[in-house]
Coordinates of C-alpha atoms and ligand atoms in Angstrom, one line a residue:
X267 CA 20.9 2.2 -49.3
X268 CA 18.4 3.9 -47.0
X269 CA 18.4 2.4 -43.6
X270 CA 15.7 4.4 -41.9
X271 CA 12.2 3.0 -42.0
X272 CA 9.1 3.5 -40.0
X273 CA 8.1 1.1 -37.4
X274 CA 5.0 -0.9 -38.2
X275 CA 2.1 0.2 -36.0
X276 CA 2.0 -3.0 -34.1
X277 CA 5.6 -2.5 -33.0
X278 CA 5.1 1.2 -32.2
X279 CA 2.0 0.3 -30.2
X280 CA 3.8 -2.4 -28.2
X281 CA 6.5 0.1 -27.3
X282 CA 3.9 2.6 -26.2
X283 CA 2.1 -0.1 -24.3
X284 CA 5.2 -0.6 -22.2
X285 CA 4.7 2.9 -21.0
X286 CA 1.0 2.9 -20.4
X287 CA 0.2 -0.7 -19.5
X288 CA 2.6 -2.0 -17.0
X289 CA 0.4 -4.4 -15.3
X290 CA -3.2 -5.5 -15.0
X291 CA -3.9 -2.7 -12.6
X292 CA -2.9 0.0 -15.2
X293 CA -5.1 -1.7 -17.8
X294 CA -8.0 -1.7 -15.4
X295 CA -7.5 2.0 -14.6
X296 CA -7.6 2.9 -18.3
X297 CA -10.7 0.9 -19.0
X298 CA -12.6 2.2 -16.0
X299 CA -11.6 5.8 -16.7
X300 CA -12.9 5.4 -20.3
X301 CA -16.2 4.2 -18.9
X302 CA -16.4 7.2 -16.6
X303 CA -15.5 9.5 -19.4
X304 CA -18.4 7.9 -21.4
X305 CA -20.8 9.0 -18.6
X306 CA -21.5 5.5 -17.3
X307 CA -23.5 5.3 -14.0
X308 CA -23.0 1.6 -13.6
X309 CA -19.6 -0.1 -14.1
X310 CA -18.9 -3.8 -13.6
X311 CA -15.3 -5.1 -13.4
X312 CA -14.8 -8.8 -13.9
X313 CA -11.4 -10.2 -13.3
X314 CA -10.0 -13.7 -13.6
X315 CA -6.6 -14.8 -12.2
X316 CA -5.8 -11.3 -11.1
X317 CA -6.2 -10.0 -14.6
X318 CA -3.7 -12.3 -16.2
X319 CA -6.3 -14.2 -18.1
X320 CA -9.3 -11.8 -18.1
X321 CA -10.0 -8.2 -17.4
X322 CA -13.5 -7.2 -18.4
X323 CA -15.2 -3.8 -17.9
X324 CA -18.9 -3.4 -18.7
X325 CA -20.5 0.0 -18.6
X326 CA -23.8 1.7 -19.5
X327 CA -22.1 4.8 -21.0
X328 CA -22.7 6.5 -24.3
X329 CA -21.2 3.7 -26.4
X330 CA -19.6 4.1 -29.8
X331 CA -20.6 4.1 -33.4
X332 CA -19.4 1.4 -35.8
X333 CA -16.8 3.8 -37.1
X334 CA -15.6 4.9 -33.7
X335 CA -15.4 1.4 -32.4
X336 CA -12.7 0.7 -35.0
X337 CA -11.0 4.1 -34.6
X338 CA -10.9 3.9 -30.8
X339 CA -8.0 1.3 -31.1
X340 CA -5.9 3.5 -33.3
X341 CA -3.1 5.4 -31.7
X342 CA -3.8 9.0 -30.8
X343 CA -7.4 8.4 -31.5
X344 CA -9.4 10.3 -29.0
X345 CA -12.7 12.1 -28.7
X346 CA -11.4 14.1 -25.8
X347 CA -8.9 16.6 -27.1
X348 CA -8.6 18.4 -30.3
X349 CA -5.8 20.9 -29.8
X350 CA -2.7 20.7 -27.8
X351 CA -3.9 23.7 -25.7
X352 CA -6.9 21.6 -24.4
X353 CA -4.3 19.8 -22.4
X354 CA -4.2 22.6 -19.9
X355 CA -7.9 22.8 -19.1
X356 CA -8.3 19.1 -19.0
X357 CA -11.0 17.6 -16.8
X358 CA -11.6 14.3 -18.3
X359 CA -9.6 11.3 -17.4
X360 CA -7.9 10.0 -20.5
X361 CA -6.7 12.4 -23.1
X362 CA -4.0 10.9 -25.1
X363 CA -5.9 8.4 -27.1
X364 CA -3.3 5.8 -26.3
X365 CA -4.8 3.4 -23.9
X366 CA -6.9 1.2 -26.2
X367 CA -4.2 1.1 -28.8
X368 CA -1.7 0.0 -26.2
X369 CA -3.9 -2.6 -24.7
X370 CA -4.8 -4.2 -27.9
X371 CA -1.1 -4.4 -28.8
X372 CA -0.4 -6.7 -25.9
X373 CA -3.6 -8.6 -25.4
X374 CA -6.6 -10.2 -27.1
X375 CA -9.4 -7.7 -27.0
X376 CA -13.1 -8.3 -27.7
X377 CA -15.5 -5.3 -27.5
X378 CA -19.2 -4.9 -28.0
X379 CA -20.6 -1.4 -28.0
X380 CA -23.8 0.4 -28.9
X381 CA -25.1 3.9 -28.7
X382 CA -28.7 4.6 -27.7
X383 CA -29.5 5.9 -31.1
X384 CA -28.3 2.8 -33.0
X385 CA -30.4 -0.3 -33.4
X386 CA -27.5 -2.7 -33.6
X387 CA -24.2 -2.5 -31.9
X388 CA -20.7 -3.4 -33.1
X389 CA -18.5 -6.3 -32.2
X390 CA -14.8 -6.0 -32.8
X391 CA -12.1 -8.4 -32.0
X392 CA -8.4 -7.5 -32.1
X393 CA -5.4 -9.7 -31.3
X394 CA -2.1 -8.0 -30.8
X395 CA -3.2 -5.0 -33.0
X396 CA -4.7 -7.2 -35.8
X397 CA -8.4 -6.8 -36.3
X398 CA -9.6 -10.3 -36.6
X399 CA -13.3 -9.7 -36.6
X400 CA -15.7 -6.8 -36.9
X401 CA -19.5 -7.2 -37.3
X402 CA -22.8 -5.9 -36.2
X403 CA -24.2 -7.5 -33.1
X404 CA -27.1 -7.3 -30.6
X405 CA -26.0 -5.8 -27.3
X406 CA -27.2 -3.3 -24.7
X407 CA -26.4 0.4 -24.8
X408 CA -22.9 1.0 -23.5
X409 CA -19.6 -0.7 -23.9
X410 CA -18.4 -4.2 -22.9
X411 CA -14.7 -4.7 -23.3
X412 CA -12.9 -7.9 -22.6
X413 CA -9.1 -8.0 -22.4
X414 CA -7.8 -11.6 -22.4
X415 CA -4.4 -13.0 -21.9
X416 CA -2.6 -9.7 -21.2
X417 CA 1.0 -9.7 -22.4
X418 CA 0.4 -12.9 -24.3
X419 CA 2.9 -11.7 -26.9
X420 CA 5.4 -10.0 -24.5
X421 CA 6.8 -12.8 -22.3
X422 CA 9.2 -10.4 -20.6
X423 CA 6.3 -8.3 -19.3
X424 CA 4.5 -11.4 -18.2
X425 CA 7.5 -12.4 -16.2
X426 CA 7.6 -9.1 -14.4
X427 CA 4.1 -9.8 -13.0
X428 CA 4.1 -10.6 -9.3
X429 CA 2.0 -13.3 -7.6
X430 CA -1.7 -13.3 -8.3
X431 CA -2.3 -12.1 -4.8
X432 CA -0.1 -9.1 -5.3
X433 CA -1.5 -8.2 -8.7
X434 CA -5.0 -8.5 -7.3
X435 CA -4.1 -6.1 -4.5
X436 CA -2.7 -3.8 -7.1
X437 CA -5.9 -4.0 -9.0
X438 CA -7.9 -3.2 -5.9
X439 CA -5.7 -0.2 -4.9
X440 CA -6.1 1.2 -8.4
X441 CA -9.9 0.6 -8.1
X442 CA -10.1 2.4 -4.8
X443 CA -8.4 5.4 -6.2
X444 CA -11.1 5.7 -8.8
X445 CA -14.2 4.7 -6.9
X446 CA -13.5 7.0 -4.0
X447 CA -14.0 10.0 -6.4
X448 CA -17.1 8.7 -8.1
X449 CA -19.4 7.8 -5.2
X450 CA -22.5 8.4 -7.4
X451 CA -21.5 5.7 -9.8
X452 CA -22.4 2.1 -9.0
X453 CA -19.5 -0.3 -9.1
X454 CA -19.0 -4.0 -8.8
X455 CA -15.8 -5.9 -8.7
X456 CA -15.8 -9.6 -9.3
X457 CA -12.7 -11.9 -9.0
X458 CA -12.8 -15.5 -10.1
X459 CA -16.6 -15.5 -10.0
X460 CA -16.7 -14.1 -6.5
X461 CA -18.1 -10.6 -5.8
X462 CA -15.4 -8.8 -3.9
X463 CA -16.9 -5.3 -3.8
X464 CA -20.4 -4.1 -4.4
X465 CA -20.6 -0.3 -4.2
X466 CA -24.0 1.2 -4.6
X467 CA -24.4 4.8 -5.6
X468 CA -24.2 7.1 -2.6
X469 CA -22.3 10.0 -0.9
X470 CA -18.5 10.2 -0.5
X471 CA -18.9 9.2 3.1
X472 CA -21.0 6.2 2.3
X473 CA -18.4 5.1 -0.3
X474 CA -15.6 5.4 2.2
X475 CA -17.6 3.4 4.7
X476 CA -18.5 0.7 2.1
X477 CA -14.9 0.1 1.4
X478 CA -13.1 0.6 4.6
X479 CA -15.9 0.6 7.1
X480 CA -15.6 -0.6 10.6
X481 CA -14.5 -3.1 11.6
X482 CA -12.7 -3.9 8.4
X483 CA -10.0 -1.5 9.0
X484 CA -11.0 0.6 11.9
X485 CA -11.6 3.4 9.5
X486 CA -15.2 4.1 10.3
X487 CA -16.8 7.4 9.3
X488 CA -18.2 8.2 12.7
X489 CA -14.5 8.7 13.7
X490 CA -14.1 11.4 11.1
X491 CA -14.5 15.1 11.2
X492 CA -15.2 17.1 8.1
X493 CA -12.8 19.5 6.5
X494 CA -14.2 22.2 4.4
X495 CA -12.4 25.3 3.2
X496 CA -12.9 27.6 0.2
X497 CA -10.3 30.0 -0.8
X498 CA -9.6 31.8 -4.0
X499 CA -6.7 29.5 -4.7
X500 CA -8.1 26.2 -3.8
X501 CA -11.1 24.4 -2.3
X502 CA -10.4 21.6 0.1
X503 CA -13.0 19.2 1.4
X504 CA -12.9 15.8 2.9
X505 CA -12.6 13.8 6.1
X506 CA -9.9 13.5 8.7
X507 CA -9.9 11.1 11.5
X508 CA -10.2 12.3 15.1
X509 CA -6.8 12.0 16.9
X510 CA -8.1 9.4 19.3
X511 CA -9.1 7.3 16.3
X512 CA -5.7 7.2 14.7
X513 CA -4.5 3.7 14.0
X514 CA -1.3 1.9 13.3
X515 CA -2.6 1.2 9.8
X516 CA -4.0 4.3 8.3
X517 CA -5.8 5.0 5.0
X518 CA -4.4 8.3 3.5
X519 CA -5.8 9.6 0.3
X520 CA -5.5 12.9 -1.6
X521 CA -7.5 13.6 -4.7
X522 CA -7.2 16.6 -7.0
X523 CA -9.9 17.5 -9.5
X524 CA -11.3 14.0 -9.2
X525 CA -8.0 12.2 -9.6
X526 CA -6.0 10.3 -7.0
X527 CA -2.6 11.8 -6.3
X528 CA 0.3 11.1 -4.1
X529 CA 1.7 14.2 -2.4
X530 CA 4.3 13.7 0.4
X531 CA 4.6 17.4 1.0
X532 CA 0.9 17.9 1.6
X533 CA 0.8 14.7 3.7
X534 CA 3.3 16.5 5.9
X535 CA 0.9 19.4 6.2
X536 CA -1.8 17.1 7.5
X537 CA 0.5 15.4 9.9
X538 CA 1.8 18.7 11.1
X539 CA -1.8 19.7 11.9
X540 CA -2.0 16.6 14.2
X541 CA 1.3 17.4 15.9
X542 CA 1.2 16.7 19.6
X543 CA -2.1 14.9 19.3
X544 CA -1.0 11.4 18.2
X545 CA 0.6 8.6 20.2
X546 CA 3.8 7.4 18.7
X547 CA 3.3 5.0 15.8
X548 CA -0.2 6.0 15.2
X549 CA -1.3 7.5 11.9
X550 CA -4.3 9.5 11.0
X551 CA -6.5 8.3 8.2
X552 CA -7.8 11.0 5.8
X553 CA -9.6 11.4 2.5
X554 CA -9.0 14.9 1.2
X555 CA -10.4 16.2 -2.1
X556 CA -8.8 19.3 -3.6
X557 CA -10.5 21.4 -6.3
X558 CA -8.3 23.8 -8.1
X559 CA -8.1 25.7 -11.3
X560 CA -6.5 23.2 -13.7
X561 CA -4.2 25.9 -15.0
X562 CA -2.4 26.1 -11.7
X563 CA -1.4 22.5 -11.6
X564 CA 1.0 20.7 -13.9
X565 CA -1.3 18.4 -15.8
X566 CA 1.0 15.6 -15.6
X567 CA 1.1 14.0 -18.9
X568 CA 2.4 10.7 -17.8
X569 CA -0.5 8.3 -17.3
X570 CA 1.1 6.1 -14.7
X571 CA 2.5 8.8 -12.5
X572 CA 0.4 9.9 -9.5
X573 CA 2.5 12.9 -8.5
X574 CA 1.1 16.3 -9.4
X575 CA 2.9 19.6 -9.2
X576 CA 1.0 22.7 -7.9
X577 CA 2.0 26.2 -8.8
X578 CA 1.7 27.4 -5.2
X579 CA 2.6 24.5 -3.0
X580 CA 3.6 26.5 0.0
X581 CA 0.4 28.5 0.2
X582 CA -1.7 25.3 -0.2
X583 CA 0.4 23.6 2.5
X584 CA -0.6 26.5 4.9
X585 CA -4.3 26.4 3.9
X586 CA -4.4 22.6 4.2
X587 CA -2.7 22.6 7.6
X588 CA -4.9 25.3 8.9
X589 CA -8.1 23.7 7.7
X590 CA -7.3 20.3 9.2
X591 CA -6.4 22.0 12.5
X592 CA -9.6 24.0 12.4
X593 CA -11.6 20.8 11.8
X594 CA -9.9 19.0 14.6
X595 CA -10.3 21.9 16.9
X596 CA -13.9 22.3 16.2
X597 CA -14.8 18.7 16.9
X598 CA -12.4 17.4 19.5
X599 CA -12.7 18.5 23.0
X600 CA -9.5 17.0 24.3
X601 CA -6.7 17.5 23.8
X602 CA -7.4 21.2 23.0
X603 CA -5.3 22.6 20.3
X604 CA -3.0 25.4 21.2
X605 CA -3.5 27.8 18.4
X606 CA -0.7 30.0 19.7
X607 CA 1.8 27.5 18.5
X608 CA 0.6 27.7 15.0
X609 CA 3.1 30.4 14.0
X610 CA 5.9 28.4 15.6
X611 CA 5.4 25.3 13.5
X612 CA 8.2 24.8 11.1
X613 CA 6.9 24.7 7.6
X614 CA 9.3 22.5 5.6
X615 CA 10.2 23.8 2.2
X616 CA 8.4 22.0 -0.6
X617 CA 10.5 19.1 -1.6
X618 CA 11.2 19.0 -5.3
X619 CA 12.1 15.4 -5.5
X620 CA 8.6 14.2 -6.0
X621 CA 8.1 16.5 -9.0
X622 CA 9.4 14.7 -11.9
X623 CA 9.3 15.6 -15.5
X624 CA 7.1 13.3 -17.5
X625 CA 9.2 10.3 -18.1
X626 CA 9.2 7.8 -20.8
X627 CA 11.2 5.2 -19.0
X628 CA 9.4 2.0 -18.0
X629 CA 9.6 1.1 -14.4
X630 CA 8.8 -2.6 -14.2
X631 CA 9.2 -2.6 -10.4
X632 CA 6.5 0.1 -10.0
X633 CA 4.3 -1.1 -7.2
X634 CA 1.9 1.2 -5.3
X635 CA 2.4 -0.8 -2.2
X636 CA 6.0 0.0 -1.9
X637 CA 5.2 3.7 -1.9
X638 CA 2.9 3.1 1.1
X639 CA 5.9 2.2 3.1
X640 CA 7.0 5.8 3.0
X641 CA 4.1 6.7 5.2
X642 CA 5.9 5.1 8.1
X643 CA 9.0 6.8 9.4
X644 CA 11.0 3.6 9.8
X645 CA 13.9 2.6 7.7
X646 CA 13.3 1.8 4.1
X647 CA 12.9 -1.9 3.7
X648 CA 16.1 -3.7 3.6
X649 CA 17.2 -7.2 3.4
X650 CA 17.6 -8.4 6.9
X651 CA 20.5 -10.6 5.9
X652 CA 22.6 -7.6 5.0
X653 CA 21.9 -6.0 8.3
X654 CA 23.0 -9.1 10.0
X655 CA 26.4 -9.0 8.4
X656 CA 28.3 -7.0 10.9
X657 CA 30.7 -4.5 9.3
X658 CA 34.2 -5.9 9.2
X659 CA 35.4 -3.6 12.0
X660 CA 32.8 -4.5 14.5
X661 CA 32.8 -8.1 15.4
X662 CA 30.2 -9.8 17.5
X663 CA 30.7 -8.8 21.1
X664 CA 31.4 -12.0 23.0
X665 CA 29.2 -12.4 25.9
X666 CA 31.7 -13.6 28.5
X667 CA 31.9 -17.3 29.2
X668 CA 28.3 -17.6 29.4
X669 CA 28.2 -21.3 29.8
X670 CA 29.6 -20.8 33.3
X671 CA 26.4 -20.9 35.3
X672 CA 28.2 -19.1 38.1
X673 CA 28.7 -15.9 36.1
X674 CA 26.9 -13.1 37.9
X675 CA 24.4 -11.1 36.0
X676 CA 21.8 -8.6 36.9
X677 CA 19.0 -6.5 35.6
X678 CA 19.3 -2.8 35.3
X679 CA 16.5 -0.3 35.2
X680 CA 14.0 -2.9 34.0
X681 CA 15.6 -2.6 30.6
X682 CA 19.1 -4.1 30.4
X683 CA 20.9 -7.2 31.5
X684 CA 24.4 -6.5 32.7
X685 CA 27.1 -9.2 32.5
X686 CA 30.6 -8.4 33.8
X687 CA 33.5 -10.1 32.0
X688 CA 37.2 -9.9 31.4
X689 CA 37.0 -7.1 28.8
X690 CA 34.5 -5.0 30.6
X691 CA 30.8 -4.8 31.2
X692 CA 28.5 -6.2 28.6
X693 CA 25.1 -4.6 28.4
X694 CA 22.2 -6.3 26.7
X695 CA 18.9 -4.7 25.7
X696 CA 16.4 -7.3 27.1
X697 CA 13.5 -6.5 24.7
X698 CA 15.6 -6.4 21.6
X699 CA 17.4 -9.6 22.6
X700 CA 14.2 -11.4 23.0
X701 CA 12.7 -10.0 19.8
X702 CA 15.7 -11.4 17.9
X703 CA 15.6 -14.8 19.6
X704 CA 11.9 -15.1 18.8
X705 CA 12.3 -13.8 15.3
X706 CA 14.7 -16.7 14.5
X707 CA 12.5 -19.2 16.3
X708 CA 9.4 -18.1 14.3
X709 CA 11.3 -18.2 11.0
X710 CA 12.5 -21.6 11.8
X711 CA 9.0 -22.8 12.7
X712 CA 7.7 -21.5 9.4
X713 CA 10.3 -23.4 7.5
X714 CA 9.5 -26.6 9.4
X715 CA 5.8 -26.0 10.1
X716 CA 6.2 -26.9 13.8
X717 CA 4.9 -24.0 15.9
X718 CA 3.0 -25.0 18.9
X719 CA -0.6 -23.8 18.9
X720 CA -2.9 -23.0 21.8
X721 CA -6.6 -23.3 21.2
X722 CA -8.7 -20.4 22.2
X723 CA -11.7 -21.1 24.5
X724 CA -13.6 -18.4 22.6
X725 CA -12.6 -18.1 19.0
X726 CA -12.3 -14.4 17.9
X727 CA -13.3 -13.0 14.6
X728 CA -11.2 -10.7 12.5
X729 CA -12.9 -8.7 9.7
X730 CA -10.8 -7.6 6.8
X731 CA -11.1 -5.4 3.7
X732 CA -11.0 -7.2 0.3
X733 CA -7.4 -6.5 -0.3
X734 CA -6.4 -7.7 3.1
X735 CA -8.4 -10.8 2.6
X736 CA -6.3 -11.5 -0.5
X737 CA -3.2 -10.9 1.5
X738 CA -4.1 -13.1 4.4
X739 CA -4.9 -15.9 2.0
X740 CA -1.4 -15.6 0.7
X741 CA 0.2 -15.9 4.1
X742 CA -2.2 -18.3 5.9
X743 CA 0.1 -21.3 5.3
X744 CA 2.9 -19.6 7.2
X745 CA 0.6 -18.3 9.9
X746 CA -0.6 -21.8 10.5
X747 CA 3.0 -23.0 10.6
X748 CA 3.7 -20.8 13.6
X749 CA 0.6 -21.8 15.5
X750 CA -2.3 -19.7 14.3
X751 CA -5.4 -21.8 13.8
X752 CA -7.5 -19.8 11.2
X753 CA -10.6 -20.6 9.4
X754 CA -12.3 -18.4 6.8
X755 CA -15.8 -17.5 8.1
X756 CA -17.2 -15.4 5.3
X757 CA -15.9 -13.5 2.3
X758 CA -14.6 -10.8 4.6
X759 CA -13.7 -12.5 7.9
X760 CA -11.7 -15.2 9.5
X761 CA -12.2 -16.9 12.8
X762 CA -9.1 -17.2 15.0
X763 CA -9.4 -20.5 16.9
X764 CA -5.9 -20.9 18.1
X765 CA -2.8 -18.8 18.5
X766 CA 1.0 -19.4 18.8
X767 CA 1.7 -20.8 22.3
X768 CA 4.1 -17.9 22.7
X769 CA 1.2 -15.4 22.6
X770 CA -0.2 -16.5 25.9
X771 CA -2.4 -13.6 27.1
X772 CA -2.3 -11.2 24.1
X773 CA -5.5 -10.4 22.3
X774 CA -5.1 -12.1 18.9
X775 CA -6.9 -9.6 16.7
X776 CA -4.6 -6.7 17.0
X777 CA -1.5 -9.0 16.8
X778 CA -2.8 -10.4 13.5
X779 CA -3.8 -7.0 12.2
X780 CA -0.3 -5.8 12.9
X781 CA 1.2 -8.7 11.0
X782 CA -1.0 -8.0 8.0
X783 CA -0.1 -4.3 8.2
X784 CA 3.6 -5.1 8.3
X785 CA 3.4 -7.4 5.3
X786 CA 1.3 -5.0 3.4
X787 CA 3.3 -1.8 4.2
X788 CA 6.6 -3.5 3.4
X789 CA 5.3 -4.7 0.1
X790 CA 6.6 -8.2 1.0
X791 CA 5.8 -10.1 -2.2
X792 CA 7.9 -13.3 -2.0
X793 CA 7.5 -16.0 0.6
X794 CA 10.8 -15.3 2.1
X795 CA 10.0 -11.6 2.4
X796 CA 6.7 -12.0 4.0
X797 CA 8.0 -14.7 6.4
X798 CA 10.6 -12.2 7.6
X799 CA 7.8 -9.6 8.2
X800 CA 5.5 -12.1 10.0
X801 CA 8.3 -13.3 12.2
X802 CA 9.4 -9.8 13.1
X803 CA 5.9 -8.5 13.7
X804 CA 5.0 -11.4 15.9
X805 CA 8.3 -11.3 17.7
X806 CA 7.8 -7.6 18.5
X807 CA 4.3 -8.2 19.8
X808 CA 5.2 -11.1 22.0
X809 CA 8.7 -10.3 23.3
X810 CA 9.1 -9.4 27.0
X811 CA 8.4 -5.7 27.2
X812 CA 10.8 -3.1 28.6
X813 CA 10.2 -2.5 32.3
X814 CA 9.4 -6.1 33.1
X815 CA 11.5 -7.4 35.9
X816 CA 13.2 -10.7 35.2
X817 CA 14.4 -13.3 37.6
X818 CA 17.8 -14.8 37.2
X819 CA 16.7 -17.9 35.4
X820 CA 14.8 -15.8 32.8
X821 CA 17.8 -13.6 32.2
X822 CA 20.1 -16.7 31.8
X823 CA 17.5 -18.1 29.3
X824 CA 17.4 -15.0 27.2
X825 CA 21.1 -14.4 27.1
X826 CA 21.8 -18.1 26.5
X827 CA 19.3 -18.2 23.6
X828 CA 20.8 -15.0 22.2
X829 CA 24.3 -16.6 22.3
X830 CA 23.1 -19.5 20.2
X831 CA 22.3 -17.2 17.2
X832 CA 24.8 -16.8 14.4
X833 CA 24.8 -13.1 15.1
X834 CA 23.6 -11.2 18.1
X835 CA 24.8 -7.7 17.4
X836 CA 21.7 -6.2 15.8
X837 CA 17.9 -6.9 15.7
X838 CA 16.4 -7.9 12.4
X839 CA 15.5 -4.2 11.9
X840 CA 19.0 -3.0 12.6
X841 CA 18.9 -1.9 16.2
X842 CA 21.8 -2.5 18.6
X843 CA 21.2 -5.4 21.1
X844 CA 24.6 -5.7 22.8
X845 CA 27.0 -3.0 23.8
X846 CA 30.3 -3.3 25.7
X847 CA 31.6 -0.8 28.2
X848 CA 35.3 -1.7 28.1
X849 CA 37.6 -1.8 31.1
X850 CA 39.6 1.2 29.7
X851 CA 36.4 3.2 29.4
X852 CA 35.6 2.4 33.0
X853 CA 39.1 3.3 34.1
X854 CA 39.0 6.6 32.3
X855 CA 36.0 7.7 34.4
X856 CA 38.2 7.8 37.5
Ligands
ADP998 P1 -8.5 8.4 -24.5 O1 -9.3 7.9 -23.4 O2 -7.2 9.0 -24.1 O3 -9.2 9.3 -25.5 P2 -8.4 5.7 -25.3 O4 -7.5 4.9 -26.1 O5 -8.6 5.3 -23.8 O6 -8.0 7.2 -25.4 O7 -9.9 5.7 -25.9 C1 -10.0 6.1 -27.2 C2 -11.4 6.6 -27.5 O8 -12.3 5.5 -27.5 C3 -12.0 7.6 -26.5 O9 -11.6 8.9 -26.7 C4 -13.5 7.4 -26.6 O10 -14.0 8.1 -27.6 C5 -13.6 5.9 -27.0 N1 -13.9 5.0 -25.9 C6 -13.0 4.3 -25.2 N2 -13.6 3.6 -24.2 C7 -15.0 3.9 -24.3 C8 -16.1 3.5 -23.6 N3 -16.1 2.7 -22.5 N4 -17.3 4.1 -23.9 C9 -17.4 5.0 -24.9 N5 -16.3 5.4 -25.7 C10 -15.1 4.9 -25.4
MG999 MG1 -8.7 6.5 -22.1

């Protein structure tokens, strides 16, 4: 008996869908790219429940004929490529003819579409690859496609979806990647009947301003200088922030031939151009657009990958670095750039790890926010708990008989607290000790909602970008629990009326911005994850700084509090708090 048989189309499409449509954001990307390919000048995105129940894209593009409307949902149906070799000179967005087939395999799709030359349009409804309705209809020129109940027939995929807030942020990130390269196109983004973004047609600069403009993210275009370089190999344009306008939370975007790409190696080129000009922890925002002959890049065939391989990466690295340096040198007076050092800069070899062959594997954990974390040189996110478990060999160092109030202790160098004991001299890093004490206190307050709040005489206003608004909504409950008194003022701002008592004289806006940035950059998606990030960020902002002189009572308080913790060896982010100089080590020195 023969045992090989062809998979029914619906099954094949569902398998393909796993590859192309991983989450609402990937569906949105495909739909909007189709609208752009259709020459639309106005595109409306309407989303409900972060795309779970509805993702609708309305465009005024060329529309489809009755026949094409049906064909569009077949696999490998495309109007964009006829021969395999077209793949190499590709300039349109989609080209595999897979997106619509994949989407309709895992959702309920209703589409109306009409071309300018047709009097009536076509309505087509498809549920899980089955055409349930197709009829003429009255509709405007263009295409209106409504994707409902995504993954209704793939419970496993539905389960992989994160919270609405996270999925909405994913949608917005994907949306930014597209709208930043089509400033001439008018876009609207509506979520649950609320207009989140309204982007009129304009220049690239205006588009950047409309999304990230001051004071939403401190990325305001007056802080930018223009980069503009033409070479035979590549043309590079865009905007880079002046060194003095670098921020803790930066927006860093590369685009190549009108497509967003991630490129850690080129990112290094930009950072190298800034070397010596930035304060530690500060990052430059940039929006850089490459134009290059499509034949010299690896047209990556995988629709969900954002990495692109260039034939001549090292040369482009040099050109990019030089043009950013030149732009910075031209417009910034101080600090002056020492061009003599240019030759001395180490140019790292292109890393090959980010160049992956097109893969077919599904990565259900793919989340663009996790990749942002790599911008920051800190450790990769880890579970704090695991850091807390001291390795078997190194036990907690006992801080000697601390309950004995007679025990002498003193501050050294404005940084350390020294406590002599039987085994030797215990040295405690005062700032880290306090961070760790506060971290546990804040975590505890979030669990029990009991943080003390101090009302501000003059409430302050924090303005946020749409995706940060989504994020803050997600974490306000926990922020309130530790003493923030927040009230939403407008669709893009909150007023801060009270702060945790601990914050005393700190200015609340930067502290809150830092919390948001930490939660965002660490991709903290679950409540326990974001609580850890909030607690750590607030503890770092409010702990006693290095260099502050402490009186005896303050020292006893910190060391006493530290002793109460289950573990006092490491800070939540893994730094050493306590170290022991043993008696033998001291002896050996003489
Ligand atoms: P691809 O974009 O790779 O060609 P898709 O499955 O995304 O594949 O779309 C299939 C075809 O349907 C497209 O080639 C195009 O002809 C047509 N199409 C899809 N969306 C639109 C739209 N918004 N307006 C006009 N035509 C569209
Ligand atoms: Mg497409």
